[in-house]
Short mmCIF file of C-alpha atoms and ligand atoms in Angstrom, two decimals:
data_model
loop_
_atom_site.label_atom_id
_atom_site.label_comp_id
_atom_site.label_asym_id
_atom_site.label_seq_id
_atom_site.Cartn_x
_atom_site.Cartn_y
_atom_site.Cartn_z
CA UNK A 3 -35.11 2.53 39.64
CA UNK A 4 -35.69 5.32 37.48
CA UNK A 5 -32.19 7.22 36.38
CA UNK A 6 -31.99 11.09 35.51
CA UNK A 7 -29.59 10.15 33.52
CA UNK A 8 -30.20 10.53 29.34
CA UNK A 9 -29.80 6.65 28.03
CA UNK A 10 -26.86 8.23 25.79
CA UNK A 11 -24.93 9.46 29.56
CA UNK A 12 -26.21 5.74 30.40
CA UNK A 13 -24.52 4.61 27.64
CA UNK A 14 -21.61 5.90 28.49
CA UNK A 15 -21.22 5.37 31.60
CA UNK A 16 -22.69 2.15 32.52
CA UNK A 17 -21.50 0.31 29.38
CA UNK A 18 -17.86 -1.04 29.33
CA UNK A 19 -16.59 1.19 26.49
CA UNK A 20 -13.59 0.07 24.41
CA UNK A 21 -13.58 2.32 21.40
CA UNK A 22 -12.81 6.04 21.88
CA UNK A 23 -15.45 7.04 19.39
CA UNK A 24 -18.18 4.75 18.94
CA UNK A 25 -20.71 5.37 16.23
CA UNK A 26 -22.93 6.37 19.54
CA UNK A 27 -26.34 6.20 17.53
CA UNK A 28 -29.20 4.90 19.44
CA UNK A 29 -31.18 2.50 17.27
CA UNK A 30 -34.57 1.53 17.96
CA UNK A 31 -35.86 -0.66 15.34
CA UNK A 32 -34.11 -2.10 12.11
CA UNK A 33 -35.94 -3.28 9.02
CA UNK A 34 -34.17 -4.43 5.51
CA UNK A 35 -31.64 -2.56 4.83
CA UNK A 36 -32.44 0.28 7.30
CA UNK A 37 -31.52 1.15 10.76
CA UNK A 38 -33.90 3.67 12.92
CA UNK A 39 -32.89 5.42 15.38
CA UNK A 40 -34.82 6.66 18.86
CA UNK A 41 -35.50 10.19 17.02
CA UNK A 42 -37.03 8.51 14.14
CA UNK A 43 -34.19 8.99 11.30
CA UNK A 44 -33.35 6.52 9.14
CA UNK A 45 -29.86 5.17 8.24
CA UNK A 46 -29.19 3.05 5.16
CA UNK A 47 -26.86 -0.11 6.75
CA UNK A 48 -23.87 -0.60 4.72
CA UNK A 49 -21.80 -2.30 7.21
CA UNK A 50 -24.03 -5.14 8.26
CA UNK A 51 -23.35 -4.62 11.66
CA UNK A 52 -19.64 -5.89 9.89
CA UNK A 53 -21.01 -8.91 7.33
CA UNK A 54 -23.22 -10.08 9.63
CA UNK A 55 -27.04 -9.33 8.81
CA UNK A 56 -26.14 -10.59 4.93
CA UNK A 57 -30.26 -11.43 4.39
CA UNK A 58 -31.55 -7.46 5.91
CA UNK A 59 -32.52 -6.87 9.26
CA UNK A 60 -35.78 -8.56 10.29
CA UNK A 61 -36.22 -11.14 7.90
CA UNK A 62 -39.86 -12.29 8.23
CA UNK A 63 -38.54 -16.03 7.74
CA UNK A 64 -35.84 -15.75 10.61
CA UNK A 65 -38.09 -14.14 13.09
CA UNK A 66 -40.77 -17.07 12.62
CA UNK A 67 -37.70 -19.57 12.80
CA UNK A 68 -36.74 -17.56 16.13
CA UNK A 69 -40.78 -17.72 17.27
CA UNK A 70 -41.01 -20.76 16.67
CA UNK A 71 -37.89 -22.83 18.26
CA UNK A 72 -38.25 -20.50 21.34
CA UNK A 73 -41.39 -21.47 21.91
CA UNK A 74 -40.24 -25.13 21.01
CA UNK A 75 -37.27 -25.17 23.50
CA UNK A 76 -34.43 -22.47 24.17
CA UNK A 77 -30.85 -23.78 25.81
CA UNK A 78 -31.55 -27.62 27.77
CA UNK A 79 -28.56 -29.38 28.22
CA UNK A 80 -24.23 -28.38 27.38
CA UNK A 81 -23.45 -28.66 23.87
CA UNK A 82 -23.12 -32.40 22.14
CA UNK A 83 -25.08 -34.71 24.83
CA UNK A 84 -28.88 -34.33 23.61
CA UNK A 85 -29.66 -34.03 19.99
CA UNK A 86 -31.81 -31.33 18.87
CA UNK A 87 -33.20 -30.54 15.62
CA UNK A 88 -32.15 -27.23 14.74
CA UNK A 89 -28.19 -27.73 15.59
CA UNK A 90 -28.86 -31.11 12.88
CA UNK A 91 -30.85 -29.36 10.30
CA UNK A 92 -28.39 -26.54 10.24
CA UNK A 93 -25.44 -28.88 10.15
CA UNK A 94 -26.47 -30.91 7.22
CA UNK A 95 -27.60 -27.22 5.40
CA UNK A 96 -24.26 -26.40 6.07
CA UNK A 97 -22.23 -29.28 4.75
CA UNK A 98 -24.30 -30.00 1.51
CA UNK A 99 -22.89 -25.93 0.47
CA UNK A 100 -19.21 -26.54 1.73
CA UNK A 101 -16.96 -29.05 -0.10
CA UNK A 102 -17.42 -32.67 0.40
CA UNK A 103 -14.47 -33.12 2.65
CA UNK A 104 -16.08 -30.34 4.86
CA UNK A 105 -18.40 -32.87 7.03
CA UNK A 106 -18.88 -32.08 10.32
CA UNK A 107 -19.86 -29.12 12.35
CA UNK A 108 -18.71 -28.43 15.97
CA UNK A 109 -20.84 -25.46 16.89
CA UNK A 110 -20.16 -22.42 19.33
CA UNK A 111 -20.74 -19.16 20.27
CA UNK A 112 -18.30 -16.87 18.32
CA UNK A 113 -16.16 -16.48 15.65
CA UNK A 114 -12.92 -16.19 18.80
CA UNK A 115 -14.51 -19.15 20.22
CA UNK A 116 -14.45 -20.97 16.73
CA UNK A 117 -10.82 -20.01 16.14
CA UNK A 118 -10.24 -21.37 19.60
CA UNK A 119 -11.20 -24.94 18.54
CA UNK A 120 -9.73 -24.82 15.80
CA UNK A 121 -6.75 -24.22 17.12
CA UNK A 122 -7.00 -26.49 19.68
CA UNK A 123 -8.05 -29.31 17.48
CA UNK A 124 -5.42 -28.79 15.04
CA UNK A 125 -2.72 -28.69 18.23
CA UNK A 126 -4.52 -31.97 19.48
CA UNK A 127 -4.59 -33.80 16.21
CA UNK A 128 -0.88 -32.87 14.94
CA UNK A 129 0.69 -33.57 18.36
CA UNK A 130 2.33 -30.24 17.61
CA UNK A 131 2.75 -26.98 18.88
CA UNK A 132 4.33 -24.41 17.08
CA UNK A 133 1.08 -22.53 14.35
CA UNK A 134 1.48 -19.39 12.01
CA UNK A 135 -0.64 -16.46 10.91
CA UNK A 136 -0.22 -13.35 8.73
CA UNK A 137 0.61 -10.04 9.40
CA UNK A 138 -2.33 -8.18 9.63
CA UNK A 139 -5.01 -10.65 10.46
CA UNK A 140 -7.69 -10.56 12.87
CA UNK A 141 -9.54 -13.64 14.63
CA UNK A 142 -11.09 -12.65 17.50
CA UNK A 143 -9.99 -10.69 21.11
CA UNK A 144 -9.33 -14.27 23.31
CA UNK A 145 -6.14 -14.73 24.10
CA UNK A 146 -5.59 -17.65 21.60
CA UNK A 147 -6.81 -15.59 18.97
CA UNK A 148 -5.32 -12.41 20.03
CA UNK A 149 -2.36 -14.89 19.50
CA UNK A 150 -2.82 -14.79 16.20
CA UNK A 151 -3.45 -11.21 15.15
CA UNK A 152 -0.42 -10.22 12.80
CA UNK A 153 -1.00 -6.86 14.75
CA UNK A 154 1.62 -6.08 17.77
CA UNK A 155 0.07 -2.92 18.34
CA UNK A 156 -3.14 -4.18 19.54
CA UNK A 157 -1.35 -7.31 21.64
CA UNK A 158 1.58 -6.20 23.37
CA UNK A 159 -0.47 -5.42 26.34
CA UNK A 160 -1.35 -8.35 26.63
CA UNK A 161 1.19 -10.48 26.81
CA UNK A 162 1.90 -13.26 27.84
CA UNK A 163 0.18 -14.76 24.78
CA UNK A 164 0.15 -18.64 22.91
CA UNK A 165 4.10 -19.32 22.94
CA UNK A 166 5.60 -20.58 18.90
CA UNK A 167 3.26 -18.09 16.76
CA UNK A 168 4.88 -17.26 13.77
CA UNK A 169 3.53 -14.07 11.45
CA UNK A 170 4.18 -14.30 7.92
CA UNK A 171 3.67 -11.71 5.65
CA UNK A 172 0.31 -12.14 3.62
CA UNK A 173 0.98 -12.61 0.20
CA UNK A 174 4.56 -13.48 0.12
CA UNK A 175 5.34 -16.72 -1.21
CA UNK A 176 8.60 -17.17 0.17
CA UNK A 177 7.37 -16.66 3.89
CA UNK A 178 5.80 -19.85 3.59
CA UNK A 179 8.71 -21.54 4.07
CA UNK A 180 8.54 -20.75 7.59
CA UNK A 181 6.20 -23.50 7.84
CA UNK A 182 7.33 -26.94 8.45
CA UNK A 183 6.75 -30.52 10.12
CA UNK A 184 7.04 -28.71 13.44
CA UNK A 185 3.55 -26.26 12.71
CA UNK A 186 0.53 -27.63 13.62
CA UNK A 187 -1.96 -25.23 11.89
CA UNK A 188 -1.97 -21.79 9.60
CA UNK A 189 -4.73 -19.91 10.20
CA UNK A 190 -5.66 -17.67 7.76
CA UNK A 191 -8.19 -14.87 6.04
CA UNK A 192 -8.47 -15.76 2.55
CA UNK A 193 -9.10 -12.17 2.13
CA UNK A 194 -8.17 -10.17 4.96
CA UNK A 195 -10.64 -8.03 6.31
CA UNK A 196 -9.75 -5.67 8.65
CA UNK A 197 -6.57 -5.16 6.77
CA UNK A 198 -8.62 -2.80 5.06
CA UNK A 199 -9.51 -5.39 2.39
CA UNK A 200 -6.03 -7.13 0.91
CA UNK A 201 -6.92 -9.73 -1.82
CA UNK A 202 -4.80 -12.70 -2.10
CA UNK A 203 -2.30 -12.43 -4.97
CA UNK A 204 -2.77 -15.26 -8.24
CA UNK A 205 -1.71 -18.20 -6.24
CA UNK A 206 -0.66 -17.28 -2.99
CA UNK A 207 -3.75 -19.40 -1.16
CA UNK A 208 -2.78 -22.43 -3.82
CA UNK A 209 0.91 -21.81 -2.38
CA UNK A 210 -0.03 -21.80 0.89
CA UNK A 211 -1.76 -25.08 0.68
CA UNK A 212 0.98 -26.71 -1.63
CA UNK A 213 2.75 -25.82 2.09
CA UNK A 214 0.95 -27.29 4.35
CA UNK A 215 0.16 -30.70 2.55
CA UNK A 216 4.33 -30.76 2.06
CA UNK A 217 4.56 -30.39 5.68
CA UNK A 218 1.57 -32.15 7.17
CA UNK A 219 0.14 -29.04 8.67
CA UNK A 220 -3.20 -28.22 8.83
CA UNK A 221 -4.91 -25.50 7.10
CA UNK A 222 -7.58 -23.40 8.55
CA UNK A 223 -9.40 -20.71 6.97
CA UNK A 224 -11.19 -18.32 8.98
CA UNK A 225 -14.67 -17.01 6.71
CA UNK A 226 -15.91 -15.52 9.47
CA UNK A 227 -16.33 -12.53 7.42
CA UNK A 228 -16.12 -13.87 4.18
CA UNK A 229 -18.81 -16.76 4.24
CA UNK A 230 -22.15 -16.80 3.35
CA UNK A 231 -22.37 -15.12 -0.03
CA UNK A 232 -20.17 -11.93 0.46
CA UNK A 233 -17.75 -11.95 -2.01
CA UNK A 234 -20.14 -13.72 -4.64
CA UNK A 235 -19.16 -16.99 -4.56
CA UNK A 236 -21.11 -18.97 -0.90
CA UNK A 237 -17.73 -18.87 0.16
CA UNK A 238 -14.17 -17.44 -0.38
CA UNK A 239 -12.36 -20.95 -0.40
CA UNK A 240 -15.21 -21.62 -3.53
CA UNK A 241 -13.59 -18.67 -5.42
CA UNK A 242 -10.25 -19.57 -5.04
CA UNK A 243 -10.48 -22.92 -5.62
CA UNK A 244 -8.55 -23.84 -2.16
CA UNK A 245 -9.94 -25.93 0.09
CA UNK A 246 -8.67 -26.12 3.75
CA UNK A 247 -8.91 -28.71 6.61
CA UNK A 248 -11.09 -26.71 8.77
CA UNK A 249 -13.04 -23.26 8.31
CA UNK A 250 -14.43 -21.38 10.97
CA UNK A 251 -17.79 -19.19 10.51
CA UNK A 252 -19.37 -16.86 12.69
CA UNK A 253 -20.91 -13.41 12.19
CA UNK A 254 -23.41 -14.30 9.09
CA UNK A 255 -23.73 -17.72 10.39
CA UNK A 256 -26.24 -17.17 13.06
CA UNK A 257 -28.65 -15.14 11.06
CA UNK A 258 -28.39 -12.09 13.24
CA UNK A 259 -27.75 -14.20 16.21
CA UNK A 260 -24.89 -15.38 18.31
CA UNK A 261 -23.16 -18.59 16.47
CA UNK A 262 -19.82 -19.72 15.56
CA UNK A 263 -18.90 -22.77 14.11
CA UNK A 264 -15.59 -24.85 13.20
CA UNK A 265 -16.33 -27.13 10.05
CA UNK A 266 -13.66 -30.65 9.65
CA UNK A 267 -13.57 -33.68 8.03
CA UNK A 268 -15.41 -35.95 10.55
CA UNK A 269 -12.11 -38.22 10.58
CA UNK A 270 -10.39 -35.08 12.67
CA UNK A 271 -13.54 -34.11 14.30
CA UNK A 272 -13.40 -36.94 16.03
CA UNK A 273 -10.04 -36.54 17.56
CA UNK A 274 -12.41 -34.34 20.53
CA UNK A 275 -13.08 -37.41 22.01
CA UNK A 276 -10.15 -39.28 23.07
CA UNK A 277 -6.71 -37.59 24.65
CA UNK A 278 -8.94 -36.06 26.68
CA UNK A 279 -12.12 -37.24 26.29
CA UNK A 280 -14.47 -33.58 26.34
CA UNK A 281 -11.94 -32.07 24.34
CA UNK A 282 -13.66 -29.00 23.62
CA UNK A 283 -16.39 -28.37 25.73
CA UNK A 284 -19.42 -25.34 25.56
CA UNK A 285 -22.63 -24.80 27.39
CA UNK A 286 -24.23 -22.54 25.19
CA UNK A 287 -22.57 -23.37 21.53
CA UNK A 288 -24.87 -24.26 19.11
CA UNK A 289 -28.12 -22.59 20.79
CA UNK A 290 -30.79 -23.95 19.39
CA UNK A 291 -32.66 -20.56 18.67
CA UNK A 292 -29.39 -19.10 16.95
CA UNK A 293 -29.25 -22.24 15.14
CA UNK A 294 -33.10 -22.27 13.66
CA UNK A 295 -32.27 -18.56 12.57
CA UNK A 296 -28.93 -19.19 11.20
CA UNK A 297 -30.33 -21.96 9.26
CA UNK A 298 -33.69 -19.63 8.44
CA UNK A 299 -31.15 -17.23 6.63
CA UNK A 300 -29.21 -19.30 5.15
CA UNK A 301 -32.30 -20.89 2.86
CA UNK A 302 -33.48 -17.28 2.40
CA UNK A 303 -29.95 -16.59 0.98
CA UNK A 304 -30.66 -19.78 -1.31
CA UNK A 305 -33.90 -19.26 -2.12
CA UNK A 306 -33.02 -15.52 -3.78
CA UNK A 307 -31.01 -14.89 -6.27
CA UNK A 308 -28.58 -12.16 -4.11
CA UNK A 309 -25.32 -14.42 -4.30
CA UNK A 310 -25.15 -14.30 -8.28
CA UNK A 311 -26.03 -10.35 -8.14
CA UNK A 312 -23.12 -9.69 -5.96
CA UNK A 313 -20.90 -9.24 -8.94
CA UNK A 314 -23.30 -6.39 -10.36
CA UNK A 315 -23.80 -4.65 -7.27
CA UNK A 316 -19.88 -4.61 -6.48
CA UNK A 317 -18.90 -3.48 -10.28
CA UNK A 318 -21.57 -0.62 -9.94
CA UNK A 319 -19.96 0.54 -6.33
CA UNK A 320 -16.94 0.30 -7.96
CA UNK A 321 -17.79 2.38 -10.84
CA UNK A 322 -19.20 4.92 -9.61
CA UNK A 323 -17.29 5.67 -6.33
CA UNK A 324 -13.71 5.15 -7.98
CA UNK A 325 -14.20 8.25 -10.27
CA UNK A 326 -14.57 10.63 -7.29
CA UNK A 327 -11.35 12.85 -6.88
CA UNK A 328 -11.43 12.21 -2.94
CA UNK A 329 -11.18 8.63 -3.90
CA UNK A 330 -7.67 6.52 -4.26
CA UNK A 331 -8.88 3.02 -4.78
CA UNK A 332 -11.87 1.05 -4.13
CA UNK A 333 -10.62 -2.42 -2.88
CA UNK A 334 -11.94 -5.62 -2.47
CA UNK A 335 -14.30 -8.09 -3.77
CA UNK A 336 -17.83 -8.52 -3.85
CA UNK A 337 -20.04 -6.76 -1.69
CA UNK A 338 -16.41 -6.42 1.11
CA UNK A 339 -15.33 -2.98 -0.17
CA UNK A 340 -12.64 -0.73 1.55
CA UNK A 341 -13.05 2.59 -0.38
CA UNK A 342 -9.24 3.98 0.36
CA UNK A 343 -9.03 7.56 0.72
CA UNK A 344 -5.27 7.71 1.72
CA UNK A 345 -6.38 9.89 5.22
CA UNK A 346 -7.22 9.15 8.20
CA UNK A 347 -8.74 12.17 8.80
CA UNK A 348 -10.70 12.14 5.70
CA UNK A 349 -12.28 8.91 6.65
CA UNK A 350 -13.31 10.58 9.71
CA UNK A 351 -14.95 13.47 8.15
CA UNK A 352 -16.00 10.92 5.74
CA UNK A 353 -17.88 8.76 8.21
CA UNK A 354 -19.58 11.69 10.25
CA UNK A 355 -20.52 13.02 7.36
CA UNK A 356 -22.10 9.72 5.94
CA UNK A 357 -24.05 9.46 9.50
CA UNK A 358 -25.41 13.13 8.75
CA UNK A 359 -26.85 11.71 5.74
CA UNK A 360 -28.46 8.50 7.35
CA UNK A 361 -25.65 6.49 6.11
CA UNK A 362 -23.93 4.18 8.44
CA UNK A 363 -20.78 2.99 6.97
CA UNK A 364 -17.79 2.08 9.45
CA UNK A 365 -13.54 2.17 9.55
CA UNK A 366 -11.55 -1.33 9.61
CA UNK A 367 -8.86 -2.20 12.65
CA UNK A 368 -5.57 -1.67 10.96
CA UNK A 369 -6.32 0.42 8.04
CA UNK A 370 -7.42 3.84 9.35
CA UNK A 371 -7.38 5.57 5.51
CA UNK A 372 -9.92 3.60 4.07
CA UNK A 373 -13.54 3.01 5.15
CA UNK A 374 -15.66 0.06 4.94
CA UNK A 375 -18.66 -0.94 2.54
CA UNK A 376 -20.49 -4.48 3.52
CA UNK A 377 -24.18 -3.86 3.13
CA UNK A 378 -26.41 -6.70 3.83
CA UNK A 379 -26.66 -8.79 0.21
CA UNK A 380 -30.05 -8.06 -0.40
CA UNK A 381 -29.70 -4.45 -0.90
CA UNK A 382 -31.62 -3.61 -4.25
CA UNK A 383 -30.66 -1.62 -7.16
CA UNK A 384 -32.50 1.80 -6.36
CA UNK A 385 -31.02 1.73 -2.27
CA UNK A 386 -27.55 0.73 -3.75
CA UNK A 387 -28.08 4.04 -6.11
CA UNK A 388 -28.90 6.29 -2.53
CA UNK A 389 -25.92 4.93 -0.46
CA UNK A 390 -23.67 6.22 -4.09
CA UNK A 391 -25.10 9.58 -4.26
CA UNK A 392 -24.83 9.69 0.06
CA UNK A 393 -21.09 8.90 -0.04
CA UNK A 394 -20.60 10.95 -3.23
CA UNK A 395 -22.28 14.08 -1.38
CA UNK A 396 -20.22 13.48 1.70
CA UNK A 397 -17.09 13.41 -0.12
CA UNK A 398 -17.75 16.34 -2.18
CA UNK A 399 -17.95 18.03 1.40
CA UNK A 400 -14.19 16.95 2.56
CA UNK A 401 -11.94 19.57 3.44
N1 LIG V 15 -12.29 -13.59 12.51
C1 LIG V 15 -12.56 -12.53 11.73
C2 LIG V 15 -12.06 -12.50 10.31
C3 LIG V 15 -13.31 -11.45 12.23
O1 LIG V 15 -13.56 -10.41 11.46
C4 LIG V 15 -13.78 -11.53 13.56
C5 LIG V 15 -14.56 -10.43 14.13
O2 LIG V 15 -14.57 -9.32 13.67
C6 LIG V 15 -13.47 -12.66 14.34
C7 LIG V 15 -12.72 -13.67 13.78
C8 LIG V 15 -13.92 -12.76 15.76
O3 LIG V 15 -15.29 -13.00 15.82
P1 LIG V 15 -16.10 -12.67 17.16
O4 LIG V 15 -16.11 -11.19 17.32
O5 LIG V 15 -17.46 -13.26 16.90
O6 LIG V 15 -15.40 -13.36 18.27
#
């Protein structure tokens, strides 16, 4: 049935809507580093549709991976009971770039749904019941993971939530004492994201662990938006020299399609299989098409040089956008910018006024006075030099 209605009324009306002001571009095609919209203009990506398409939008090497497993086999059978090649390939990809400890997968669909089994595991494992996050932190909208976001604003509504969630602050050392033998699990950013980019202080993550080794909790970092390269080292835990029980992955991890993953020691892995038996249980985790092109990006990643060039990129962005008078600070770590400009309402302006210059750039949750800057790794020296003079020229044009 044919509708009168434009497909931007469609949009609106047919389309569960959540935010009050989505970007509300219609995109017909994306290439590299570039997003087109139905009328033909062309926005430079520097959000990554938020750290996800790290290797550019349609990556010749991930479409033929896509091609070619579809046409192989999509989705046959729930997660775990028939082994396919691409969930195996991926896994052992994954494992030989993650610390040795870090040996088995447990795929799913999302980074909530990886947070989930983490959880889950960690509550399974530790007989315990009582787990901590920070202030601040985001790991997905389930309700387990809306358990954990260190943001009351965004969960009240929704209460009841997971009962003996504590929320530290991030950062402060003597919080951590709030752990103890009663905590099954911290789950934790190692850099928060949609905090609007807050670092870790000089031993805080060290601290943390110190913590839950003293206390026999387990610690779980979520890289869902960290991982894969971002912040110039494969991943955050590899920067700061920390590593955790589990780590959960999502966005990046599918190469552009849906994929989540918790990563364990195989020793706890297996703790999914007795006390229930089926402990964790998915029908689509692990698809094998999101699999071949999560694993297809990931060797493009390794196979270029983008990871070491992070630091270059980031010090340029840094440079250049930090001298602009609109600008407070420019925050954050390798190619996972917040560029504070202390205003809400300048980040507004700031945003529509990047879109007018085919420059999509994007806010974070809980930090409404600083905007974001994630654009897929591969972004090369001359583009990097447009997206500068676009935000430069739209904040020259604040009022
Ligand atoms: N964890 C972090 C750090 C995230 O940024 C997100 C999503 O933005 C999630 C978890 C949830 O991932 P998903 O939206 O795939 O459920």
């Amino acid at each position: 049935m044919k509708s009168k209605k434009t497909i931007r009324e469609q949009f609106f009306s047919l389309l569960g809507q959540t935010s009050p002001s989505p970007l509300g571009v219609e995109i017909h095609k994306a290439e590299g580093v570039f997003l087109l919209s139905a009328t033909g203009k062309r926005y430079l990506d520097l959000i990554s549709g938020v750290s996800v398409s790290y290797v550019g939008h349609a990556r010749p090497e991930v479409i033929k991976a896509i091609e070619d497993q579809a046409r192989n086999h999509l989705h046959l059978m729930v997660y775990g009971e028939l082994i396919q090649q691409p969930q195996v390939l991926y896994a052992s990809l994954l494992t030989e770039h993650l610390p040795k400890a870090l040996n088995s997968v447990y795929f799913v669909n999302s980074g909530s749904e990886a947070n989930e089994a983490a959880m889950k595991l960690a509550k399974r494992i530790t007989g315990r019941s009582k787990m901590v996050c920070f202030k601040n932190a985001y790991h997905g909208s389930t309700h387990g993971a809306l358990s954990m976001m260190g943001n009351e604003s965004f969960r009240g509504a929704f209460r009841p939530l997971l009962p003996g969630v504590t929320a530290l602050r991030f950062n402060n050392k003597e919080d951590l004492q709030h752990i103890d033998k009663r905590t099954a699990c911290v789950l934790v950013e190692p850099i928060q994201a949609e905090a609007g980019i807050r670092l870790p202080e000089l031993g805080f993550l060290e601290a943390l662990r110190e913590r839950c080794d003293r206390t026999g909790t387990l610690l779980i970092f979520d890289e869902i938006q960290t991982g894969f390269g971002r912040t110039g080292t494969l991943f955050a835990m590899q920067k700061y020299g920390v590593t955790p029980d589990m780590v959960t992955l999502a966005k990046a991890l599918g190469g552009g399609m849906p994929l989540g993953a918790l990563v364990c020691n195989k020793t706890l892995m297996d703790a999914w299989q007795s006390n229930p038996v089926l402990g964790h249980i998915t029908t689509f985790g692990g698809h094998p098409v999101s699999c071949a092109a999560g694993c297809a990006a990931f060797q493009v990643l390794l196979e270029n040089g983008w990871v070491k060039e992070v630091h270059e990129k980031t010090e340029f962005l840094k440079k250049t956008l930090r001298v602009h008078p609109a600008v407070c600070q420019v925050r954050g770590e390798g190619l996972l910018l917040a560029v504070e400009l202390g205003s809400a309402s300048k980040v507004e302006q700031t945003l529509q006024l990047l879109l007018e210059e085919g420059v999509m750039a994007d806010g974070f949750l809980y930090c409404d006075t600083a905007f974001r800057i994630a654009p897929p790794l591969c972004i090369n020296k001359e583009e990097l030099e447009g997206a500068v003079t676009s935000v430069l020229a739209a904040l020259d044009k604040l009022k």
